[in-house]
mmCIF file of C-alpha atoms in Angstrom:
data_model
loop_
_atom_site.group_PDB
_atom_site.id
_atom_site.type_symbol
_atom_site.label_atom_id
_atom_site.label_comp_id
_atom_site.label_asym_id
_atom_site.label_seq_id
_atom_site.Cartn_x
_atom_site.Cartn_y
_atom_site.Cartn_z
ATOM 1 C CA MET N 22 125.728 122.635 118.264
ATOM 2 C CA THR N 23 124.473 125.569 115.705
ATOM 3 C CA ASN N 24 126.728 128.645 115.017
ATOM 4 C CA GLU N 25 125.540 131.802 113.090
ATOM 5 C CA THR N 26 127.863 131.522 110.240
ATOM 6 C CA ALA N 27 127.233 131.321 106.797
ATOM 7 C CA PRO N 28 128.544 129.339 103.312
ATOM 8 C CA SER N 29 131.764 130.706 101.815
ATOM 9 C CA PRO N 30 130.714 131.905 97.744
ATOM 10 C CA SER N 31 131.507 128.587 95.903
ATOM 11 C CA TYR N 32 128.703 127.607 94.586
ATOM 12 C CA ASP N 33 126.355 130.335 95.847
ATOM 13 C CA LYS N 34 124.455 130.810 93.293
ATOM 14 C CA GLU N 35 124.561 127.379 93.040
ATOM 15 C CA ILE N 36 123.427 127.123 96.709
ATOM 16 C CA ARG N 37 120.676 130.803 96.207
ATOM 17 C CA ILE N 38 118.919 128.837 93.058
ATOM 18 C CA ALA N 39 118.224 125.699 94.604
ATOM 19 C CA SER N 40 116.583 126.999 97.432
ATOM 20 C CA LEU N 41 114.718 129.062 96.167
ATOM 21 C CA ALA N 42 112.928 126.509 93.406
ATOM 22 C CA VAL N 43 113.267 123.757 97.069
ATOM 23 C CA HIS N 44 111.243 126.373 98.973
ATOM 24 C CA ARG N 45 108.414 127.065 96.055
ATOM 25 C CA ALA N 46 107.977 123.264 95.909
ATOM 26 C CA SER N 47 107.793 123.222 99.584
ATOM 27 C CA ILE N 48 105.535 125.859 100.130
ATOM 28 C CA LEU N 49 103.211 123.704 97.100
ATOM 29 C CA THR N 50 102.765 120.540 99.055
ATOM 30 C CA ARG N 51 102.627 121.731 102.064
ATOM 31 C CA ILE N 52 99.772 123.674 101.280
ATOM 32 C CA VAL N 53 98.132 120.789 99.561
ATOM 33 C CA GLN N 54 98.460 118.530 102.511
ATOM 34 C CA ARG N 55 97.471 121.081 104.952
ATOM 35 C CA ASP N 56 94.833 122.726 103.306
ATOM 36 C CA LEU N 57 93.064 121.403 100.227
ATOM 37 C CA GLU N 58 92.328 117.034 99.528
ATOM 38 C CA ILE N 59 95.384 115.321 98.439
ATOM 39 C CA ASP N 60 94.384 114.189 95.117
ATOM 40 C CA THR N 61 95.422 110.656 94.178
ATOM 41 C CA ILE N 62 95.626 108.396 90.821
ATOM 42 C CA HIS N 63 97.500 105.573 90.005
ATOM 43 C CA LYS N 64 100.733 105.370 87.725
ATOM 44 C CA PRO N 65 100.391 102.726 84.777
ATOM 45 C CA ASP N 66 102.194 100.367 87.710
ATOM 46 C CA GLY N 67 100.052 100.104 89.620
ATOM 47 C CA SER N 68 102.029 102.445 92.213
ATOM 48 C CA PRO N 69 100.009 105.542 93.537
ATOM 49 C CA VAL N 70 100.802 108.591 93.229
ATOM 50 C CA THR N 71 99.721 111.944 94.007
ATOM 51 C CA ILE N 72 99.275 114.794 91.445
ATOM 52 C CA VAL N 73 100.469 118.029 93.787
ATOM 53 C CA ILE N 74 103.833 115.444 93.203
ATOM 54 C CA PHE N 75 103.894 116.360 88.953
ATOM 55 C CA ALA N 76 103.505 120.131 89.681
ATOM 56 C CA ALA N 77 106.084 119.995 92.710
ATOM 57 C CA GLN N 78 109.080 118.895 89.446
ATOM 58 C CA ALA N 79 107.384 120.375 87.621
ATOM 59 C CA ILE N 80 109.118 124.070 89.809
ATOM 60 C CA LEU N 81 112.348 122.884 90.890
ATOM 61 C CA VAL N 82 112.229 121.894 87.273
ATOM 62 C CA SER N 83 111.437 125.441 85.768
ATOM 63 C CA VAL N 84 113.510 127.083 88.238
ATOM 64 C CA LEU N 85 116.727 124.966 88.202
ATOM 65 C CA ARG N 86 116.709 125.287 84.213
ATOM 66 C CA HIS N 87 116.119 128.871 84.087
ATOM 67 C CA TYR N 88 119.312 130.149 85.788
ATOM 68 C CA PHE N 89 121.332 126.674 84.706
ATOM 69 C CA PRO N 90 119.467 125.993 81.302
ATOM 70 C CA ASN N 91 123.144 123.918 79.810
ATOM 71 C CA ASP N 92 122.524 121.213 82.936
ATOM 72 C CA VAL N 93 120.929 117.795 82.615
ATOM 73 C CA PHE N 94 118.096 117.513 84.681
ATOM 74 C CA VAL N 95 116.958 113.957 86.564
ATOM 75 C CA GLY N 96 113.818 113.580 88.195
ATOM 76 C CA GLU N 97 111.493 111.140 89.705
ATOM 77 C CA GLU N 98 108.339 112.064 87.663
ATOM 78 C CA SER N 99 107.348 112.138 83.651
ATOM 79 C CA ALA N 100 105.235 113.207 81.317
ATOM 80 C CA PRO N 101 102.911 110.514 78.976
ATOM 81 C CA MET N 102 100.213 109.929 81.248
ATOM 82 C CA LEU N 103 99.145 113.269 81.679
ATOM 83 C CA ARG N 104 99.585 114.524 77.518
ATOM 84 C CA ASP N 105 97.648 111.959 77.682
ATOM 85 C CA ASP N 106 94.692 112.907 79.803
ATOM 86 C CA PRO N 107 94.333 116.980 79.656
ATOM 87 C CA VAL N 108 91.448 116.796 82.024
ATOM 88 C CA LEU N 109 94.497 115.381 84.638
ATOM 89 C CA ALA N 110 97.412 118.280 82.967
ATOM 90 C CA ARG N 111 95.255 121.058 83.878
ATOM 91 C CA ARG N 112 94.846 119.378 87.421
ATOM 92 C CA VAL N 113 98.221 119.565 87.572
ATOM 93 C CA TRP N 114 98.456 123.116 86.110
ATOM 94 C CA LYS N 115 95.769 124.828 88.683
ATOM 95 C CA LEU N 116 98.493 123.608 90.894
ATOM 96 C CA VAL N 117 101.435 125.159 89.777
ATOM 97 C CA SER N 118 99.718 128.312 88.790
ATOM 98 C CA THR N 119 98.678 129.139 92.679
ATOM 99 C CA MET N 120 102.177 129.684 93.106
ATOM 100 C CA THR N 121 102.247 132.438 91.289
ATOM 101 C CA ARG N 122 100.270 133.922 94.014
ATOM 102 C CA VAL N 123 103.476 133.623 96.522
ATOM 103 C CA ASP N 124 105.108 136.640 96.765
ATOM 104 C CA ASP N 125 108.818 136.000 97.763
ATOM 105 C CA ALA N 126 110.622 138.423 99.263
ATOM 106 C CA GLU N 127 114.124 137.581 98.717
ATOM 107 C CA THR N 128 113.761 137.574 94.661
ATOM 108 C CA ASP N 129 111.690 140.821 94.786
ATOM 109 C CA GLY N 130 108.847 138.626 92.887
ATOM 110 C CA GLN N 131 111.720 137.515 89.785
ATOM 111 C CA ALA N 132 111.039 134.119 90.510
ATOM 112 C CA LEU N 133 107.880 134.978 88.627
ATOM 113 C CA ALA N 134 109.585 134.865 85.941
ATOM 114 C CA VAL N 135 110.990 131.360 85.022
ATOM 115 C CA MET N 136 107.432 129.517 87.182
ATOM 116 C CA PRO N 137 105.775 127.586 84.164
ATOM 117 C CA GLN N 138 104.019 130.007 82.121
ATOM 118 C CA SER N 139 101.457 127.348 81.039
ATOM 119 C CA ILE N 140 100.475 124.501 80.691
ATOM 120 C CA GLU N 141 102.749 122.624 77.859
ATOM 121 C CA GLU N 142 105.377 123.980 79.367
ATOM 122 C CA MET N 143 104.579 122.542 82.702
ATOM 123 C CA LEU N 144 104.746 119.696 80.860
ATOM 124 C CA GLY N 145 108.642 119.346 79.181
ATOM 125 C CA ALA N 146 109.592 120.632 82.332
ATOM 126 C CA ILE N 147 108.533 117.567 84.146
ATOM 127 C CA GLY N 148 109.489 115.748 80.903
ATOM 128 C CA ILE N 149 112.421 116.998 80.932
ATOM 129 C CA GLY N 150 113.428 115.628 84.052
ATOM 130 C CA GLY N 151 111.627 111.725 83.257
ATOM 131 C CA ASP N 152 113.785 111.592 80.722
ATOM 132 C CA GLY N 153 117.015 112.877 82.121
ATOM 133 C CA ASP N 154 119.171 110.104 82.542
ATOM 134 C CA GLY N 155 122.480 111.550 83.236
ATOM 135 C CA ALA N 156 126.081 110.498 82.848
ATOM 136 C CA GLY N 157 130.014 110.910 83.081
ATOM 137 C CA SER N 158 130.809 113.566 83.378
ATOM 138 C CA GLN N 159 128.237 116.412 82.580
ATOM 139 C CA ARG N 160 125.995 118.351 85.081
ATOM 140 C CA THR N 161 123.773 117.389 86.180
ATOM 141 C CA TRP N 162 120.296 117.957 88.357
ATOM 142 C CA PHE N 163 118.694 115.091 90.416
ATOM 143 C CA LEU N 164 115.029 115.976 92.221
ATOM 144 C CA ASP N 165 112.628 114.393 94.500
ATOM 145 C CA PRO N 166 109.231 116.912 94.266
ATOM 146 C CA ILE N 167 108.519 114.663 97.523
ATOM 147 C CA ASP N 168 110.704 111.894 98.833
ATOM 148 C CA GLY N 169 107.692 110.214 101.034
ATOM 149 C CA THR N 170 104.235 109.124 99.150
ATOM 150 C CA ALA N 171 102.937 107.101 100.997
ATOM 151 C CA THR N 172 103.178 109.406 104.136
ATOM 152 C CA PHE N 173 102.985 112.489 103.132
ATOM 153 C CA MET N 174 99.215 111.479 101.679
ATOM 154 C CA ARG N 175 98.668 110.733 105.522
ATOM 155 C CA GLY N 176 99.984 113.803 106.987
ATOM 156 C CA GLN N 177 103.301 112.691 108.435
ATOM 157 C CA GLN N 178 106.443 113.356 107.604
ATOM 158 C CA TYR N 179 108.085 114.359 104.023
ATOM 159 C CA ALA N 180 110.725 116.113 101.800
ATOM 160 C CA VAL N 181 111.442 117.522 98.372
ATOM 161 C CA SER N 182 115.158 117.695 97.217
ATOM 162 C CA VAL N 183 117.664 119.115 94.422
ATOM 163 C CA ALA N 184 121.650 117.983 94.367
ATOM 164 C CA LEU N 185 123.520 118.597 91.967
ATOM 165 C CA VAL N 186 126.732 116.513 90.867
ATOM 166 C CA GLU N 187 129.495 116.513 88.890
ATOM 167 C CA ASP N 188 131.647 113.525 87.780
ATOM 168 C CA GLY N 189 129.350 111.750 89.424
ATOM 169 C CA GLU N 190 130.368 113.384 92.916
ATOM 170 C CA GLN N 191 127.629 115.506 95.301
ATOM 171 C CA LYS N 192 128.809 118.937 94.839
ATOM 172 C CA VAL N 193 125.701 121.566 96.344
ATOM 173 C CA GLY N 194 122.416 119.306 98.399
ATOM 174 C CA VAL N 195 118.892 121.335 99.299
ATOM 175 C CA VAL N 196 116.066 119.419 101.571
ATOM 176 C CA GLY N 197 112.662 121.073 102.354
ATOM 177 C CA CYS N 198 111.966 118.974 105.677
ATOM 178 C CA PRO N 199 107.715 121.194 105.426
ATOM 179 C CA ASN N 200 106.434 119.101 108.423
ATOM 180 C CA LEU N 201 110.473 119.236 110.361
ATOM 181 C CA ALA N 202 109.661 121.977 112.224
ATOM 182 C CA PHE N 203 113.143 124.238 112.814
ATOM 183 C CA LYS N 204 114.104 123.805 116.317
ATOM 184 C CA SER N 205 112.910 119.900 115.872
ATOM 185 C CA THR N 206 116.277 117.852 118.604
ATOM 186 C CA SER N 207 114.058 114.643 117.390
ATOM 187 C CA VAL N 208 112.286 113.490 114.428
ATOM 188 C CA HIS N 209 108.526 111.829 114.123
ATOM 189 C CA GLU N 210 105.869 111.236 112.162
ATOM 190 C CA ASP N 211 103.361 112.077 113.600
ATOM 191 C CA VAL N 212 104.927 115.629 115.348
ATOM 192 C CA VAL N 213 104.900 117.393 112.395
ATOM 193 C CA ASP N 214 105.141 122.042 111.914
ATOM 194 C CA ARG N 215 101.548 122.250 112.084
ATOM 195 C CA ASP N 216 102.030 126.294 112.833
ATOM 196 C CA GLY N 217 104.957 126.353 110.185
ATOM 197 C CA TYR N 218 106.309 125.328 107.079
ATOM 198 C CA GLY N 219 109.045 123.523 108.805
ATOM 199 C CA MET N 220 112.831 123.333 108.040
ATOM 200 C CA MET N 221 115.101 123.261 104.434
ATOM 201 C CA LEU N 222 119.190 121.684 105.168
ATOM 202 C CA PHE N 223 121.733 122.596 103.223
ATOM 203 C CA ALA N 224 125.242 121.969 101.516
ATOM 204 C CA VAL N 225 127.897 122.238 99.421
ATOM 205 C CA ARG N 226 131.069 119.829 99.668
ATOM 206 C CA GLY N 227 134.240 120.846 101.310
ATOM 207 C CA GLN N 228 131.776 123.418 103.357
ATOM 208 C CA GLY N 229 129.331 121.944 105.953
ATOM 209 C CA ALA N 230 126.015 121.439 106.636
ATOM 210 C CA TYR N 231 122.747 124.880 107.621
ATOM 211 C CA LYS N 232 119.536 125.210 107.557
ATOM 212 C CA ARG N 233 117.093 127.702 107.397
ATOM 213 C CA GLN N 234 113.451 127.764 108.609
ATOM 214 C CA MET N 235 110.640 128.207 106.339
ATOM 215 C CA THR N 236 107.991 130.653 105.974
ATOM 216 C CA LEU N 237 105.497 131.294 103.265
ATOM 217 C CA SER N 238 106.967 133.169 101.469
ATOM 218 C CA SER N 239 110.936 133.201 102.359
ATOM 219 C CA LEU N 240 113.203 131.710 104.265
ATOM 220 C CA GLY N 241 115.286 132.243 107.392
ATOM 221 C CA PRO N 242 118.623 132.905 108.194
ATOM 222 C CA SER N 243 121.743 129.847 108.114
ATOM 223 C CA GLN N 244 122.251 128.186 110.823
ATOM 224 C CA LYS N 245 125.679 125.210 110.978
ATOM 225 C CA THR N 246 125.039 122.613 112.134
ATOM 226 C CA SER N 247 127.767 119.410 112.904
ATOM 227 C CA LEU N 248 127.214 115.948 115.088
ATOM 228 C CA SER N 249 129.024 115.866 118.640
ATOM 229 C CA PRO N 250 131.901 113.308 118.494
ATOM 230 C CA TRP N 251 130.767 109.594 118.876
ATOM 231 C CA GLN N 252 131.418 108.618 122.123
ATOM 232 C CA ARG N 253 131.658 104.914 122.480
ATOM 233 C CA MET N 254 131.375 104.227 125.197
ATOM 234 C CA GLY N 255 128.948 106.590 126.729
ATOM 235 C CA GLU N 256 126.742 107.566 124.006
ATOM 236 C CA ARG N 257 123.487 105.151 122.730
ATOM 237 C CA ILE N 258 123.476 103.696 118.748
ATOM 238 C CA ALA N 259 119.814 105.494 117.396
ATOM 239 C CA PHE N 260 119.127 103.566 114.126
ATOM 240 C CA ALA N 261 116.946 105.716 111.856
ATOM 241 C CA GLU N 262 114.892 102.650 110.174
ATOM 242 C CA SER N 263 111.504 102.177 107.411
ATOM 243 C CA SER N 264 109.313 99.386 109.600
ATOM 244 C CA ILE N 265 106.962 99.464 106.039
ATOM 245 C CA SER N 266 109.756 99.304 103.065
ATOM 246 C CA SER N 267 109.659 96.631 101.524
ATOM 247 C CA VAL N 268 113.236 97.024 99.982
ATOM 248 C CA ILE N 269 115.523 95.978 102.458
ATOM 249 C CA HIS N 270 116.078 93.337 104.530
ATOM 250 C CA GLN N 271 114.474 93.922 108.084
ATOM 251 C CA GLU N 272 115.006 90.373 109.167
ATOM 252 C CA LYS N 273 118.836 91.121 109.502
ATOM 253 C CA HIS N 274 118.534 94.859 110.535
ATOM 254 C CA LYS N 275 116.467 93.472 113.686
ATOM 255 C CA PHE N 276 119.503 90.964 114.341
ATOM 256 C CA ILE N 277 122.389 94.089 113.872
ATOM 257 C CA ARG N 278 120.926 96.649 116.012
ATOM 258 C CA ASP N 279 120.013 93.255 118.699
ATOM 259 C CA ILE N 280 123.606 92.579 118.650
ATOM 260 C CA LEU N 281 124.215 96.249 119.873
ATOM 261 C CA PHE N 282 121.045 96.695 121.814
ATOM 262 C CA ALA N 283 119.541 99.392 120.063
ATOM 263 C CA ASN N 284 116.224 99.696 120.373
ATOM 264 C CA PRO N 285 114.002 101.786 119.255
ATOM 265 C CA VAL N 286 114.487 102.996 116.454
ATOM 266 C CA VAL N 287 113.381 106.176 114.634
ATOM 267 C CA ASP N 288 111.303 104.926 112.470
ATOM 268 C CA LEU N 289 110.989 106.822 108.994
ATOM 269 C CA TYR N 290 109.743 106.166 105.859
ATOM 270 C CA SER N 291 111.076 109.199 103.612
ATOM 271 C CA MET N 292 114.872 108.111 102.817
ATOM 272 C CA GLN N 293 115.800 112.146 102.792
ATOM 273 C CA VAL N 294 114.062 112.515 106.100
ATOM 274 C CA LYS N 295 116.239 109.926 107.480
ATOM 275 C CA TYR N 296 119.241 111.692 106.527
ATOM 276 C CA ALA N 297 117.950 115.166 108.097
ATOM 277 C CA ALA N 298 117.039 113.510 110.959
ATOM 278 C CA LEU N 299 120.791 112.326 110.859
ATOM 279 C CA ALA N 300 122.528 115.833 110.726
ATOM 280 C CA ILE N 301 120.141 117.655 113.454
ATOM 281 C CA GLY N 302 121.270 114.561 115.953
ATOM 282 C CA ALA N 303 117.485 112.950 116.117
ATOM 283 C CA CYS N 304 118.884 109.075 115.271
ATOM 284 C CA ASN N 305 123.928 108.322 114.270
ATOM 285 C CA ALA N 306 122.823 105.181 112.743
ATOM 286 C CA MET N 307 121.436 104.285 109.174
ATOM 287 C CA ILE N 308 121.958 100.706 107.416
ATOM 288 C CA ARG N 309 120.200 99.780 104.532
ATOM 289 C CA LEU N 310 120.653 95.836 103.482
ATOM 290 C CA PRO N 311 118.337 95.048 100.831
ATOM 291 C CA LYS N 312 116.854 92.089 100.336
ATOM 292 C CA ASP N 313 117.884 91.603 96.500
ATOM 293 C CA LYS N 314 121.631 91.704 96.083
ATOM 294 C CA ASP N 315 121.178 92.475 92.367
ATOM 295 C CA HIS N 316 118.552 95.856 93.800
ATOM 296 C CA ARG N 317 120.536 99.690 93.444
ATOM 297 C CA PHE N 318 118.921 102.470 94.746
ATOM 298 C CA PRO N 319 116.877 105.950 92.516
ATOM 299 C CA ALA N 320 119.954 108.732 93.077
ATOM 300 C CA TRP N 321 116.902 110.964 93.571
ATOM 301 C CA HIS N 322 116.408 109.240 97.385
ATOM 302 C CA HIS N 323 119.802 110.007 98.599
ATOM 303 C CA ALA N 324 120.997 112.737 96.126
ATOM 304 C CA GLY N 325 121.413 115.742 98.704
ATOM 305 C CA GLY N 326 120.525 114.297 102.028
ATOM 306 C CA LEU N 327 123.777 111.797 101.853
ATOM 307 C CA LEU N 328 125.934 115.240 101.215
ATOM 308 C CA ILE N 329 124.176 116.971 104.351
ATOM 309 C CA PHE N 330 124.494 114.762 106.365
ATOM 310 C CA GLU N 331 128.271 114.018 105.346
ATOM 311 C CA GLU N 332 128.329 117.119 105.255
ATOM 312 C CA SER N 333 127.366 117.505 109.105
ATOM 313 C CA GLY N 334 129.929 115.305 110.228
ATOM 314 C CA GLY N 335 128.982 111.674 109.347
ATOM 315 C CA LYS N 336 129.625 109.199 106.860
ATOM 316 C CA VAL N 337 127.679 107.477 104.139
ATOM 317 C CA THR N 338 129.155 104.359 101.925
ATOM 318 C CA ASP N 339 127.129 100.938 100.485
ATOM 319 C CA LEU N 340 128.356 97.259 102.085
ATOM 320 C CA TYR N 341 131.847 98.208 101.791
ATOM 321 C CA GLY N 342 132.814 101.051 101.972
ATOM 322 C CA ARG N 343 132.744 103.104 98.634
ATOM 323 C CA PRO N 344 131.289 106.381 98.387
ATOM 324 C CA PHE N 345 128.379 106.400 95.983
ATOM 325 C CA ASN N 346 128.804 107.072 92.102
ATOM 326 C CA TYR N 347 126.329 109.606 90.404
ATOM 327 C CA ALA N 348 127.504 109.066 87.550
ATOM 328 C CA LEU N 349 125.904 105.633 85.670
ATOM 329 C CA GLY N 350 121.991 106.948 85.223
ATOM 330 C CA ARG N 351 118.834 107.128 87.374
ATOM 331 C CA ARG N 352 120.056 103.941 89.622
ATOM 332 C CA LEU N 353 123.070 104.068 91.921
ATOM 333 C CA ALA N 354 124.230 100.854 89.383
ATOM 334 C CA ASP N 355 127.708 100.885 91.666
ATOM 335 C CA ASN N 356 126.784 100.776 95.189
ATOM 336 C CA GLU N 357 126.032 98.053 96.843
ATOM 337 C CA GLY N 358 123.709 98.389 100.363
ATOM 338 C CA LEU N 359 124.289 101.723 102.594
ATOM 339 C CA VAL N 360 125.883 102.444 106.059
ATOM 340 C CA ALA N 361 125.929 105.708 107.358
ATOM 341 C CA ALA N 362 126.964 106.662 111.214
ATOM 342 C CA LYS N 363 129.237 109.030 112.825
ATOM 343 C CA PRO N 364 132.350 108.078 111.504
ATOM 344 C CA VAL N 365 133.977 105.162 114.272
ATOM 345 C CA LEU N 366 130.387 104.140 114.675
ATOM 346 C CA HIS N 367 130.334 103.729 111.245
ATOM 347 C CA THR N 368 133.147 101.408 111.213
ATOM 348 C CA ASP N 369 131.487 99.008 113.207
ATOM 349 C CA LEU N 370 128.350 99.119 111.634
ATOM 350 C CA LEU N 371 130.096 98.223 108.419
ATOM 351 C CA ARG N 372 131.575 94.726 109.636
ATOM 352 C CA TYR N 373 128.078 94.297 111.326
ATOM 353 C CA SER N 374 126.693 94.625 108.301
ATOM 354 C CA HIS N 375 128.336 91.704 106.247
ATOM 355 C CA TYR N 376 127.277 88.496 109.140
#
């Protein structure tokens, strides 16, 4: 259900600037996906990446750092590959430069001043995120310029996310879903917002979760999004899953779904899009049981979306019922696995996850 109310003033500046940053990065990635050729390269580890991901990270860091210069930034991508290849760096710069031609009615054009003004500034912004660790009590922004690279390259769902962490706890989360139509109540990889620019979800701890429509040049009014209470006898369990993930234990996931008669699933690759689907009620449960017990999740895959789902009324813990600790660097080193659901259902899923 939705109510047209706005969050209270606490963290108002952080939400406003983070929303601006995510909006700009979301628009750039959507333009590239929709209208331009998706230029793909391979990282040193062999994994594919689209060059727009570097441009999006440069935008996120540049905007946030301008307003919060004393904060720490942790992003997925780093700059050495671009510094070693000037031609590649110029290709990324060409994408960043296109955003200076997008008007932003909410800021009266002031956002132009915080965009990178040169290739070197762009590389510096990317490097700040790629080199960042985050630690302890420092205010740290976790950034994911494109969550769901594989599906982005296929024209499917993906997300752009930022989250502010203080003392290891998420305080602010903003997630842009450029392919998820604003009025969507269901989420599917191949059902994309072809005429628009999707939705943004955001939350401040203790203040609820909200969504806004994204357009090319602005954001719509905020609408609160909250989950209805779990109906044990009348509500079907619908899991958010990722059938192409090589990290999770697919057999254990299926075993739990079979016990609960919870098939079919909402099959989504991007972790942040899964959280968005949970927050808008397109599904109501998610587990992540890694094949390797020592596997720890990258923090940027969860920061932002996790808080939004919690503030919409959900509960998220690791397999031992513990909250996630973001104070230990680039990975969630304290936490094994994940269980996310409405609170009453969460208790049941936590038990089944140890079978």
